[in-house]
């Protein structure tokens, strides 16, 4: 059993509003749970709350790993998974904004690679 608190209404609202601003329309942000290793040398997985959404062919996940502690990731498939280069965030707003920016940059790179 995990001692990690669920997302607050404020945290959810920040994510939903930021995603809406990015795409210019509401996007369904869903709550879920995931089992992850909190520390690289953990043998056991810990269940943590997750916010998840899909947009423009990408899947986005924000893991809550502690009180005011978040990790993020976006992916296209099990073989194409990406992070932001930063392991954890202590502000949900910074976490979601950085995730969206890195994915937007990646999307631009993918589009230009297809043109070449």
Coordinates of C-alpha atoms in Angstrom, one line a residue:
X1 CA 0.0 0.0 0.0
X2 CA 1.3 3.4 -1.0
X3 CA 1.4 6.5 1.3
X4 CA 1.5 8.8 -1.7
X5 CA -1.5 11.1 -1.7
X6 CA -3.8 11.3 -4.7
X7 CA -3.9 14.4 -6.9
X8 CA -5.7 17.3 -5.4
X9 CA -8.4 19.2 -7.2
X10 CA -6.0 22.1 -7.7
X11 CA -3.3 19.8 -9.2
X12 CA -5.8 18.3 -11.6
X13 CA -7.1 21.7 -12.6
X14 CA -3.6 23.0 -13.3
X15 CA -2.9 20.0 -15.6
X16 CA -6.3 20.2 -17.4
X17 CA -6.0 24.0 -17.9
X18 CA -2.5 23.8 -19.2
X19 CA -3.3 21.0 -21.6
X20 CA -6.4 22.9 -22.8
X21 CA -4.2 26.0 -23.5
X22 CA -1.7 23.9 -25.4
X23 CA -4.3 22.3 -27.7
X24 CA -6.9 25.1 -27.8
X25 CA -9.7 22.7 -26.7
X26 CA -10.5 20.5 -23.7
X27 CA -8.6 17.2 -23.6
X28 CA -9.8 14.3 -21.4
X29 CA -7.2 14.0 -18.6
X30 CA -7.8 10.7 -16.8
X31 CA -6.9 9.5 -13.4
X32 CA -5.2 6.1 -13.0
X33 CA -2.6 4.2 -11.0
X34 CA 0.7 2.8 -12.0
X35 CA 3.3 0.6 -10.4
X36 CA 6.8 2.0 -10.6
X37 CA 10.1 1.9 -8.8
X38 CA 10.4 5.0 -6.7
X39 CA 14.2 4.5 -6.5
X40 CA 16.4 2.8 -9.1
X41 CA 17.6 0.1 -6.7
X42 CA 14.1 -0.7 -5.4
X43 CA 13.1 -4.3 -5.9
X44 CA 9.5 -3.7 -5.2
X45 CA 7.1 -1.7 -7.3
X46 CA 5.0 1.1 -5.6
X47 CA 1.6 2.0 -6.7
X48 CA 1.3 5.8 -7.5
X49 CA -1.4 8.0 -8.8
X50 CA -1.2 9.1 -12.4
X51 CA -2.7 11.6 -14.7
X52 CA -2.9 10.5 -18.3
X53 CA -4.1 11.9 -21.6
X54 CA -3.6 11.4 -25.3
X55 CA -3.2 14.1 -28.0
X56 CA -2.0 14.2 -31.6
X57 CA -0.7 10.6 -31.5
X58 CA 1.2 10.9 -28.3
X59 CA 0.4 9.6 -24.8
X60 CA 1.3 11.6 -21.7
X61 CA 1.7 10.5 -18.1
X62 CA 2.4 12.4 -14.9
X63 CA 3.3 10.2 -11.9
X64 CA 2.8 11.6 -8.4
X65 CA 5.7 10.1 -6.4
X66 CA 5.3 12.1 -3.2
X67 CA 3.8 15.2 -1.7
X68 CA 4.6 17.8 -4.3
X69 CA 6.8 15.5 -6.2
X70 CA 6.1 14.5 -9.9
X71 CA 7.7 12.6 -12.7
X72 CA 6.6 12.7 -16.4
X73 CA 6.8 10.9 -19.7
X74 CA 5.4 10.8 -23.1
X75 CA 5.3 8.0 -25.6
X76 CA 4.1 6.9 -29.0
X77 CA 4.6 3.1 -28.5
X78 CA 6.4 0.8 -26.1
X79 CA 9.5 1.4 -28.2
X80 CA 9.2 5.2 -28.3
X81 CA 9.2 6.5 -24.7
X82 CA 10.6 9.9 -23.8
X83 CA 11.3 12.0 -20.7
X84 CA 12.1 15.6 -20.3
X85 CA 15.7 15.1 -19.1
X86 CA 14.7 16.0 -15.6
X87 CA 14.0 13.2 -13.1
X88 CA 11.5 15.0 -10.8
X89 CA 9.6 18.2 -10.4
X90 CA 8.3 19.9 -7.2
X91 CA 5.7 22.0 -9.0
X92 CA 2.9 20.4 -11.1
X93 CA 2.8 23.4 -13.4
X94 CA 6.5 23.2 -14.3
X95 CA 6.1 19.4 -14.8
X96 CA 3.2 19.6 -17.3
X97 CA 4.6 22.7 -19.1
X98 CA 8.0 21.1 -19.6
X99 CA 6.4 17.8 -20.7
X100 CA 4.3 19.6 -23.3
X101 CA 7.2 21.7 -24.6
X102 CA 9.6 18.7 -25.0
X103 CA 6.9 16.7 -26.8
X104 CA 6.1 19.7 -29.1
X105 CA 9.8 20.0 -29.9
X106 CA 10.0 16.2 -30.5
X107 CA 6.9 16.4 -32.7
X108 CA 8.5 19.1 -34.9
X109 CA 11.7 17.1 -35.2
X110 CA 9.7 14.0 -36.2
X111 CA 7.8 16.0 -38.8
X112 CA 11.0 17.5 -40.3
X113 CA 12.6 14.0 -40.4
X114 CA 9.7 12.7 -42.5
X115 CA 10.1 15.5 -45.0
X116 CA 13.9 15.0 -45.5

